[in-house]
PDB file of C-alpha atoms and ligand atoms in Angstrom:
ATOM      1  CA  UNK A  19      88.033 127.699 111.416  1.00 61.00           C
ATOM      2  CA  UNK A  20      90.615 125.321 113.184  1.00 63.00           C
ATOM      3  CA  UNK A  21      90.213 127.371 116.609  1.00 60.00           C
ATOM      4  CA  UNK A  22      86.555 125.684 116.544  1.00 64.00           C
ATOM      5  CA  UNK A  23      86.719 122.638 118.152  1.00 64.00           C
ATOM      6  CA  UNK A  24      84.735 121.074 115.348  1.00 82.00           C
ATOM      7  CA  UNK A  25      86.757 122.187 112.643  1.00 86.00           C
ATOM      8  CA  UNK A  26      88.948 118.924 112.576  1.00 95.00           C
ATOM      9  CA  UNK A  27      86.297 117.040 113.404  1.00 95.00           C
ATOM     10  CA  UNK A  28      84.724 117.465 109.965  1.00 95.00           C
ATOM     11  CA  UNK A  29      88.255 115.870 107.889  1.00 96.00           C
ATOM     12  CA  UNK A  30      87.658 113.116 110.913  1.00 97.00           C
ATOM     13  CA  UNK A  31      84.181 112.885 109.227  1.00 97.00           C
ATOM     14  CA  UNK A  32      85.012 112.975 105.699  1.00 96.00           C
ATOM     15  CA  UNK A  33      87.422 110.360 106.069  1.00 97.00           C
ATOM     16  CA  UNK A  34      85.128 107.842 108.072  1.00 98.00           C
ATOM     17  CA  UNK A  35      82.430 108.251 105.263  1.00 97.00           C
ATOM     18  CA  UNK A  36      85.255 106.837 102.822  1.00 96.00           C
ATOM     19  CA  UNK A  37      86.635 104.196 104.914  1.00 96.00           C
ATOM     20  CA  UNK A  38      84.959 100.970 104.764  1.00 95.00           C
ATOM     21  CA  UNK A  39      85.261 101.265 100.592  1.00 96.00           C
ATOM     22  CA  UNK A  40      86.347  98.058  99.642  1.00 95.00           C
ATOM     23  CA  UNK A  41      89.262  97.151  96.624  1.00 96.00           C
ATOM     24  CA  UNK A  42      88.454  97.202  93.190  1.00 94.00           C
ATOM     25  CA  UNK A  43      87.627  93.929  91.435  1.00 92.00           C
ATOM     26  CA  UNK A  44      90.552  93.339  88.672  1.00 91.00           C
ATOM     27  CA  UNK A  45      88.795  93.765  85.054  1.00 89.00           C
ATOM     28  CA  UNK A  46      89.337  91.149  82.081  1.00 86.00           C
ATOM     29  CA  UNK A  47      90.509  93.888  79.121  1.00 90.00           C
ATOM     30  CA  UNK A  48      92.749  92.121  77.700  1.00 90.00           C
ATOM     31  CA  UNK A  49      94.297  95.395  76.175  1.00 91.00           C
ATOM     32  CA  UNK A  50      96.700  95.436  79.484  1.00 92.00           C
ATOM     33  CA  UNK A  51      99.702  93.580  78.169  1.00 87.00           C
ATOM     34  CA  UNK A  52      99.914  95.626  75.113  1.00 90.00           C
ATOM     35  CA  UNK A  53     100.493  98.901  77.137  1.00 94.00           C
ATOM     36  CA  UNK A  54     103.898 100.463  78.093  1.00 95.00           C
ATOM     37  CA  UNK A  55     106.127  98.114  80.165  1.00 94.00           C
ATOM     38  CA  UNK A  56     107.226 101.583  81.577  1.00 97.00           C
ATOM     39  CA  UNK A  57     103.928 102.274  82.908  1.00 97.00           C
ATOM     40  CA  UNK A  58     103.807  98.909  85.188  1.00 97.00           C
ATOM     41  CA  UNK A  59     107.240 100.099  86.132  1.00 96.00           C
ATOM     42  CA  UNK A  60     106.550 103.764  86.952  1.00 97.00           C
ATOM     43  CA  UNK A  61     103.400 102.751  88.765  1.00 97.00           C
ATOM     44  CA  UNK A  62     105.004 100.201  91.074  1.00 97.00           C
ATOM     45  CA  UNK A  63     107.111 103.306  92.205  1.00 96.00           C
ATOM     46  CA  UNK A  64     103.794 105.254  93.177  1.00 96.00           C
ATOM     47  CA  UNK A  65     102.823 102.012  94.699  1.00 96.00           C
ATOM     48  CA  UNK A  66     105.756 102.344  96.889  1.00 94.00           C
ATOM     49  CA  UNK A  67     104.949 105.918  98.032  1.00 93.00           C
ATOM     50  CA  UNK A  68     101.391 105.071  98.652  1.00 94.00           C
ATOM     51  CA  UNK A  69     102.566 102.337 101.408  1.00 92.00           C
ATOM     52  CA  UNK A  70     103.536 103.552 105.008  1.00 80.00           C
ATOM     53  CA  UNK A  71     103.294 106.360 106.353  1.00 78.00           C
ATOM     54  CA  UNK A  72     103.148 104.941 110.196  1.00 81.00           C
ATOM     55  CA  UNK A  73     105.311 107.774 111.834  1.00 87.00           C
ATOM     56  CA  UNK A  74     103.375 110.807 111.050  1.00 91.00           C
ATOM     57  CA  UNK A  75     100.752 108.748 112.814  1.00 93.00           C
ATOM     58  CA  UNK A  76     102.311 108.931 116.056  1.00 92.00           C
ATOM     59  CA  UNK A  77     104.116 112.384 115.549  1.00 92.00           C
ATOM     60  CA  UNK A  78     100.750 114.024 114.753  1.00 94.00           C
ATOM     61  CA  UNK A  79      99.365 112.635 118.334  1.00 94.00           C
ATOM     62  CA  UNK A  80     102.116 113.825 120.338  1.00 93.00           C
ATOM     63  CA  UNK A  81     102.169 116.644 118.891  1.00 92.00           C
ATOM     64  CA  UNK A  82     102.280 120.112 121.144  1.00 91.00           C
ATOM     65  CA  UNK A  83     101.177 122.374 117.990  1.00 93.00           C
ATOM     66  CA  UNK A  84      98.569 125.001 117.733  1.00 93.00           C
ATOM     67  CA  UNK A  85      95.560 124.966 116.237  1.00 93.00           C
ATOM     68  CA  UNK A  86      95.610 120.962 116.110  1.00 94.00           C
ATOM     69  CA  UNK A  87      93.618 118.368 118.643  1.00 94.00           C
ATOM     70  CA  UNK A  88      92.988 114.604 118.615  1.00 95.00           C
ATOM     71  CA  UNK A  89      90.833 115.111 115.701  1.00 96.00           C
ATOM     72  CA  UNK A  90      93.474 115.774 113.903  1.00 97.00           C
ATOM     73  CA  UNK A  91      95.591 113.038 114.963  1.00 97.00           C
ATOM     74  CA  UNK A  92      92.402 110.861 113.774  1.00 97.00           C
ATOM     75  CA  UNK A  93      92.114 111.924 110.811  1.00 97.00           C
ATOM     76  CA  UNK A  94      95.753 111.939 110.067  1.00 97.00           C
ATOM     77  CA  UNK A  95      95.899 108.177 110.768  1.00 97.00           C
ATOM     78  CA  UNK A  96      92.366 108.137 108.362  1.00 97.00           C
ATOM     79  CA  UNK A  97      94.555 109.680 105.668  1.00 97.00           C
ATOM     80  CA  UNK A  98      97.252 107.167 105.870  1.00 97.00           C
ATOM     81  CA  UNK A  99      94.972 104.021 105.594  1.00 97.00           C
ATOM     82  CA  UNK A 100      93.642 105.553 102.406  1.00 97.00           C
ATOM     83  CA  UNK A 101      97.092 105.923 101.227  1.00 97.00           C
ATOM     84  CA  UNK A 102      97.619 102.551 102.170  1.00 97.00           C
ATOM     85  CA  UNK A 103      94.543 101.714  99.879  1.00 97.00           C
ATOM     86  CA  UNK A 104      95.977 103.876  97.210  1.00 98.00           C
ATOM     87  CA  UNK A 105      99.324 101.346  97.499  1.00 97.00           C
ATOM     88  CA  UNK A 106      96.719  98.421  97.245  1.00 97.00           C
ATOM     89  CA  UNK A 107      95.296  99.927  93.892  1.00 98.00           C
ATOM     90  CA  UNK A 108      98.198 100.282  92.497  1.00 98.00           C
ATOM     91  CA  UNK A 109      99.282  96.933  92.791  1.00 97.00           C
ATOM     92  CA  UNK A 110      96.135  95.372  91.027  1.00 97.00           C
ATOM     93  CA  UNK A 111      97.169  97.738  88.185  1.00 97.00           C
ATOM     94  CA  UNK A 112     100.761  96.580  87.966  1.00 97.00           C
ATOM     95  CA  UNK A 113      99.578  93.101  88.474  1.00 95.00           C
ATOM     96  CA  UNK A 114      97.015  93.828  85.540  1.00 95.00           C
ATOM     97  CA  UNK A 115     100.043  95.266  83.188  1.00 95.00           C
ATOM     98  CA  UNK A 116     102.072  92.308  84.144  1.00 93.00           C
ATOM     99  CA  UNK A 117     104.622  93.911  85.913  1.00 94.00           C
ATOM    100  CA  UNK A 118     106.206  93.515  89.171  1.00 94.00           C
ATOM    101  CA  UNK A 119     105.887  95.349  93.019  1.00 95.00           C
ATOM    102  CA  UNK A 120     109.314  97.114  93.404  1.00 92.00           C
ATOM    103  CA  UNK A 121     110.531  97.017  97.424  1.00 90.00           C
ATOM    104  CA  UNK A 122     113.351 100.173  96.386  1.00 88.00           C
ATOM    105  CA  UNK A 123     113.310 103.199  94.553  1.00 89.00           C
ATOM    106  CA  UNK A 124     115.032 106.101  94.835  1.00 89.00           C
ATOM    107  CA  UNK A 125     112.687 108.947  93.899  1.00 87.00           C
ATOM    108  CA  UNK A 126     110.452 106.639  96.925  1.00 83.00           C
ATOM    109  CA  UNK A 127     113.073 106.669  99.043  1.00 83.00           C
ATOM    110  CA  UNK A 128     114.000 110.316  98.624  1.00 82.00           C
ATOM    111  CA  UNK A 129     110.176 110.930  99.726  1.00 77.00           C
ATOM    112  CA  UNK A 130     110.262 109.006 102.668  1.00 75.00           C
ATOM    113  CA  UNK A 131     114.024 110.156 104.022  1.00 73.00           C
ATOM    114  CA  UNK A 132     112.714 113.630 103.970  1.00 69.00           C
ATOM    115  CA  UNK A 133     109.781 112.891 105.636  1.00 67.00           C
ATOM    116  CA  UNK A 134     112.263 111.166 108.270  1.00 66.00           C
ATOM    117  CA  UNK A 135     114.370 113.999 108.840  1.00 67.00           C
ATOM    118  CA  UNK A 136     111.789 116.802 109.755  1.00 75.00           C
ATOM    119  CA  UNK A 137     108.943 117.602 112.112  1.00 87.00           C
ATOM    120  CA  UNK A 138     105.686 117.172 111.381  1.00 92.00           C
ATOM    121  CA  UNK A 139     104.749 121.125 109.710  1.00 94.00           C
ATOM    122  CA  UNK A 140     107.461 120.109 107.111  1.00 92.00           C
ATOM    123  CA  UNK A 141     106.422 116.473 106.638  1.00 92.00           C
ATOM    124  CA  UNK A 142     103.303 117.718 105.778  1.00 96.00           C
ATOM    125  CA  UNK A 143     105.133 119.823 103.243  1.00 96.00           C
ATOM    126  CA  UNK A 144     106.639 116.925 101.233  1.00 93.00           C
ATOM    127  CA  UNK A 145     103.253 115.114 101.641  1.00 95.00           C
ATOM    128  CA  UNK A 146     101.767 117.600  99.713  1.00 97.00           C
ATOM    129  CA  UNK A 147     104.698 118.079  96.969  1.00 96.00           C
ATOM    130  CA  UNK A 148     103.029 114.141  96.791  1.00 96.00           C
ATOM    131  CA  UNK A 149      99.826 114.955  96.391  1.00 97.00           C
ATOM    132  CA  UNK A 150     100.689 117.524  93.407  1.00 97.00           C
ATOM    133  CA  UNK A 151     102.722 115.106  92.038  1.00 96.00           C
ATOM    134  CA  UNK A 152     100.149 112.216  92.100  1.00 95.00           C
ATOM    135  CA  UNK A 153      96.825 114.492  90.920  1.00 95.00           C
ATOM    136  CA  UNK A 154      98.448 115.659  87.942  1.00 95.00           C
ATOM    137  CA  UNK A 155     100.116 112.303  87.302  1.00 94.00           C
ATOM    138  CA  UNK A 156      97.086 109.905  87.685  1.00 96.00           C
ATOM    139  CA  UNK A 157      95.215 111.921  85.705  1.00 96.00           C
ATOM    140  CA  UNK A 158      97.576 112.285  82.849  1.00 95.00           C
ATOM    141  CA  UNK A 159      97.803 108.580  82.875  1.00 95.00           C
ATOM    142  CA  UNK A 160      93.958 107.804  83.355  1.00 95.00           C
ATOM    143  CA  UNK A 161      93.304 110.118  80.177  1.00 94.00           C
ATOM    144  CA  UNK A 162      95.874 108.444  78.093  1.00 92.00           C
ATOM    145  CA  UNK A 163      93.716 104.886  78.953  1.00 92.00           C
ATOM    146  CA  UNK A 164      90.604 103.372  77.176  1.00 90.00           C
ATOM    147  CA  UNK A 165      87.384 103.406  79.137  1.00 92.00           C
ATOM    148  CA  UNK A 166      88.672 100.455  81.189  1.00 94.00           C
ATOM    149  CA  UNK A 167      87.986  99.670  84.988  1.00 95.00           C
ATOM    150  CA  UNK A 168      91.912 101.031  85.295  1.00 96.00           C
ATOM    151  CA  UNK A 169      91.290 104.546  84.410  1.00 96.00           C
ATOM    152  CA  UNK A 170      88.103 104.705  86.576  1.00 96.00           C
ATOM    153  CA  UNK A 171      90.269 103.702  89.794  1.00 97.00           C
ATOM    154  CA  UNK A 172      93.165 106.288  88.434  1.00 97.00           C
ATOM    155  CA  UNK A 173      90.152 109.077  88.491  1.00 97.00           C
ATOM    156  CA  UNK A 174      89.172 108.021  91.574  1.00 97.00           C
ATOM    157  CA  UNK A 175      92.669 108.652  93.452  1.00 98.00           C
ATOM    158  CA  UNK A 176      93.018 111.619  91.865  1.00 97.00           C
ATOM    159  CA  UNK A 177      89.837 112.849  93.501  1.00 97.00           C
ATOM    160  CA  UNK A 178      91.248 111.421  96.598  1.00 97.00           C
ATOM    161  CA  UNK A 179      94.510 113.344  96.247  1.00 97.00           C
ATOM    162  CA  UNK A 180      92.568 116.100  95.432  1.00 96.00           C
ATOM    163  CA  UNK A 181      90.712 116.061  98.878  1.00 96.00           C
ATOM    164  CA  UNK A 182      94.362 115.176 100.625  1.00 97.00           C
ATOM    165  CA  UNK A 183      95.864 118.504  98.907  1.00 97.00           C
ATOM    166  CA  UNK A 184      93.008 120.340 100.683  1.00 96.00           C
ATOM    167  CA  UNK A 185      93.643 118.690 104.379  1.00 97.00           C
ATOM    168  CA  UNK A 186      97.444 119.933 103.995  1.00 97.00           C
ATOM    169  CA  UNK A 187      96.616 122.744 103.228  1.00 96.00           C
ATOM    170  CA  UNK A 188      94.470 123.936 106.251  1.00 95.00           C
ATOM    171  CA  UNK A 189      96.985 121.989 108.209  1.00 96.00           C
ATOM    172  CA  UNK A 190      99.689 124.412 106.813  1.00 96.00           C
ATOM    173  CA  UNK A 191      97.430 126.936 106.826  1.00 95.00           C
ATOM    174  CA  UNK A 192      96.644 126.954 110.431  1.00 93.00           C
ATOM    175  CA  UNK A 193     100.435 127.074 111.199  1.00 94.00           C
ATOM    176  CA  UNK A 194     101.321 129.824 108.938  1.00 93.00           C
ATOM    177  CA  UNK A 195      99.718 132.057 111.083  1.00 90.00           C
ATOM    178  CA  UNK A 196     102.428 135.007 110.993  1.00 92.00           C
ATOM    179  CA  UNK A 197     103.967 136.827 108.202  1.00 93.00           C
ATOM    180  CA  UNK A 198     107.761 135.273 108.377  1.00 93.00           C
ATOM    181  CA  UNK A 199     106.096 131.852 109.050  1.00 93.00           C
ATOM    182  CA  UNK A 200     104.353 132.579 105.125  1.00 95.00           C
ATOM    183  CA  UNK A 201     107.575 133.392 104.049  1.00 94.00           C
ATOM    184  CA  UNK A 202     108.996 130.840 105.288  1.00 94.00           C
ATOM    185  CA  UNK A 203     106.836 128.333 104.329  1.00 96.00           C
ATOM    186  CA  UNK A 204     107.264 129.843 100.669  1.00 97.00           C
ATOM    187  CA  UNK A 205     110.586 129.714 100.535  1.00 96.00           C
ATOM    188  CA  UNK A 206     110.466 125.693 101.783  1.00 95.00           C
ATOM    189  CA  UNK A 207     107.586 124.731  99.665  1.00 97.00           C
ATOM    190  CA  UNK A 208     109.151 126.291  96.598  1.00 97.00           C
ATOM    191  CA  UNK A 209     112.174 124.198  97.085  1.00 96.00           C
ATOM    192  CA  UNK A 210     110.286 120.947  97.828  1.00 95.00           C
ATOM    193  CA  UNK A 211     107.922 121.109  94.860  1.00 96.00           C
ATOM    194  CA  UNK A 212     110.449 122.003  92.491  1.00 96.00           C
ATOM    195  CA  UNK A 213     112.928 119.319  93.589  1.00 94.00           C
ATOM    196  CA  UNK A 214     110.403 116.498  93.549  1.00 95.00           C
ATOM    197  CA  UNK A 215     109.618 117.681  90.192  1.00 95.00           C
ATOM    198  CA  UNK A 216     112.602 117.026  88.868  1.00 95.00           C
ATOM    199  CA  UNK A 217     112.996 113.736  90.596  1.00 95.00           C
ATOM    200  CA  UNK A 218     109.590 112.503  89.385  1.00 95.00           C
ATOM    201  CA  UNK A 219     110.265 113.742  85.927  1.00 95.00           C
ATOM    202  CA  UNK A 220     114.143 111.727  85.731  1.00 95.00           C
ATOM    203  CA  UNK A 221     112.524 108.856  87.221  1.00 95.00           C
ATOM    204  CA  UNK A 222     109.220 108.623  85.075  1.00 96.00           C
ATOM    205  CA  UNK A 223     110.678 109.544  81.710  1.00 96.00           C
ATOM    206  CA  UNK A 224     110.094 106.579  80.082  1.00 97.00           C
ATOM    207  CA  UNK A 225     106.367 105.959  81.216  1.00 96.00           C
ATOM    208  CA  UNK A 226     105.884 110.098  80.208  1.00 96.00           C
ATOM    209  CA  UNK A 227     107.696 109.165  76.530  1.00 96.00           C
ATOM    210  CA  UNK A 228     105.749 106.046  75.976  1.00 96.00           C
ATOM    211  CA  UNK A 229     102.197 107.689  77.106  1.00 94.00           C
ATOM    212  CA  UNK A 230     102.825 110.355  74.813  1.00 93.00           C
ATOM    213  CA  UNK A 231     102.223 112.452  77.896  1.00 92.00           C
ATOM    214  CA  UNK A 232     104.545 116.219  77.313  1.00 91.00           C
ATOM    215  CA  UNK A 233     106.915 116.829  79.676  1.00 92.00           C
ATOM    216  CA  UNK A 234     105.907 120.719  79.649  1.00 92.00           C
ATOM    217  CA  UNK A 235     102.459 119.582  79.929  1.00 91.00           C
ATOM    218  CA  UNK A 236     103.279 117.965  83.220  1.00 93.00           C
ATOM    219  CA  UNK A 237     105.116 120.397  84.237  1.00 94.00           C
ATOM    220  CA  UNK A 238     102.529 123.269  84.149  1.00 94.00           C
ATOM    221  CA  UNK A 239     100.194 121.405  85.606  1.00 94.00           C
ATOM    222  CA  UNK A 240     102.102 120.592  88.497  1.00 94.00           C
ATOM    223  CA  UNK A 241     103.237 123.966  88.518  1.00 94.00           C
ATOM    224  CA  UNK A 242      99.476 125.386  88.448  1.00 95.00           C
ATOM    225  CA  UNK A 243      98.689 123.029  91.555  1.00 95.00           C
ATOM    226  CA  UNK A 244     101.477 124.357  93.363  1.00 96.00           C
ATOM    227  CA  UNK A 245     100.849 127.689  92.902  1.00 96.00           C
ATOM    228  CA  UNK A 246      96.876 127.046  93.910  1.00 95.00           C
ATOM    229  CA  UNK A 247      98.239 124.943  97.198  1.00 96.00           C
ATOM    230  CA  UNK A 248     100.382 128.351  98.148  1.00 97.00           C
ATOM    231  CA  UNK A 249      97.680 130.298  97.592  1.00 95.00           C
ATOM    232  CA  UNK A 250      95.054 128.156  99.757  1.00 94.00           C
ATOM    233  CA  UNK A 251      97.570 128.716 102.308  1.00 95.00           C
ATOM    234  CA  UNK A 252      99.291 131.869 102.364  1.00 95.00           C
ATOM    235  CA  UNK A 253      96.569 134.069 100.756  1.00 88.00           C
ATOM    236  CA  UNK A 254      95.228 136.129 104.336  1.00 73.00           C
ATOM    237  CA  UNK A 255      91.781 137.764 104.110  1.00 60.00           C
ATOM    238  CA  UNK A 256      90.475 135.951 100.987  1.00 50.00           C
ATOM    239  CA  UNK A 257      87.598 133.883 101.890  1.00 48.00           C
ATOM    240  CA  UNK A 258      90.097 130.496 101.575  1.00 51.00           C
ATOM    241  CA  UNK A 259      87.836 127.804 101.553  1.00 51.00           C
ATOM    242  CA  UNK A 260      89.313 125.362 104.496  1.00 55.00           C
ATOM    243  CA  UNK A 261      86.765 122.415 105.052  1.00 53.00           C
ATOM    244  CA  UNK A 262      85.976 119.036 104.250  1.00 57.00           C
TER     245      UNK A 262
HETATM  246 FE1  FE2 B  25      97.608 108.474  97.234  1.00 97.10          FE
HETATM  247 FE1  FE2 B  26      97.263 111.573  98.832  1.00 97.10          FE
END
């Protein structure tokens, strides 16, 4: 568990044994241009999410919480620069649907000015309304594509996210480590989920229309991963699975 000394030291691990992948090579389909304009559009917004991410950096090193070491600081800086990859993904895809890299957004923006306002236990919150957001998201998208090169590098951050949703979650896990703090962190994460929802669903509509993807289909799948994420961290004497 986190009280081991190794415990971080294992994310540290996982996330050095994915760092040196290198960018995708963009494909020739030339199926692209006849998809969605919406899509190029919705993912340049992801795109923008993916990129930053330089504060937490910093606030997870100086931070004074328990259960947390340098490890952790390592691998949350490991965990950024994949992001950061993520962004660079993204932008071969949008390139590849002949679309165009936004620089604002406001669902983006929304993301990142809550991450501003807060300490690090409730930036990792919001990070992980993200990761929800971006599992079920990706993969809706990647199953609406042809076998192209585009829906193997969708599946591929999902699995990513999927591995990022786990990391929060013994982060939050390790800090929810009395009843009210559960509560609490119930209460918040409720909130947060529910309002990025929303915000991803007004700002996405188009892509979600044009994909044929359901909006109650996205919504119970975001709301299954939600509920699994509470449950990874507020279940106590279940035999939560918290490693790498
Ligand atoms: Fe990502
Ligand atoms: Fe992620």
């Amino acid at each position: 568990m986190y009280k081991d000394s190794s415990y971080w030291r294992q994310w540290q691990e996982l996330f050095e044994s994915r760092s040196e992948r290198r960018l995708p090579t963009p494909d020739d389909w030339p199926g692209y241009v006849d998809l969605p304009r919406s899509l190029a559009r919705s993912l340049a917004i992801f795109q923008l999410g993916e990129s930053g991410g330089g504060t937490i950096i910093e606030q997870a090193r100086a931070s004074e919480l328990p259960h947390i070491d340098e490890c952790y600081a390592r691998s949350m800086a490991l965990f950024v620069r994949e992001e950061n990859r993520h962004a660079d993904i993204l932008a071969i895809c949008v390139q590849q649907l002949g679309g165009e890299l936004i620089r604002k957004n406001w669902t983006a923006r929304l993301f990142v000015s809550a991450r501003r306002l807060i300490g690090l236990r409730l930036k990792v919150v919001v990070l992980l309304a993200a990761e929800v957001v971006g599992i079920c998201y990706y993969h809706l998208i990647a199953s609406r594509l042809p076998r192209t090169a585009m829906k193997d590098w969708l599946t591929e951050l999902v699995a990513d996210e999927q591995s990022h949703l786990d990391f929060h979650c013994c982060f939050l896990r390790s800090q929810a480590d009395r009843r009210w703090k559960r509560w609490l962190f119930v209460i918040v994460w409720r909130s947060t989920m529910l309002l990025a929802a929303v915000a991803v669903l007004l700002d996405h509509r188009a892509a979600i229309r044009d994909l044929g993807i359901g909006k109650r289909a996205i919504w119970q799948r975001w709301m299954t991963y939600s509920q699994l994420a509470e449950r990874l961290i507020v279940r106590t004497g279940a035999n939560v699975v918290c490693i790498p």
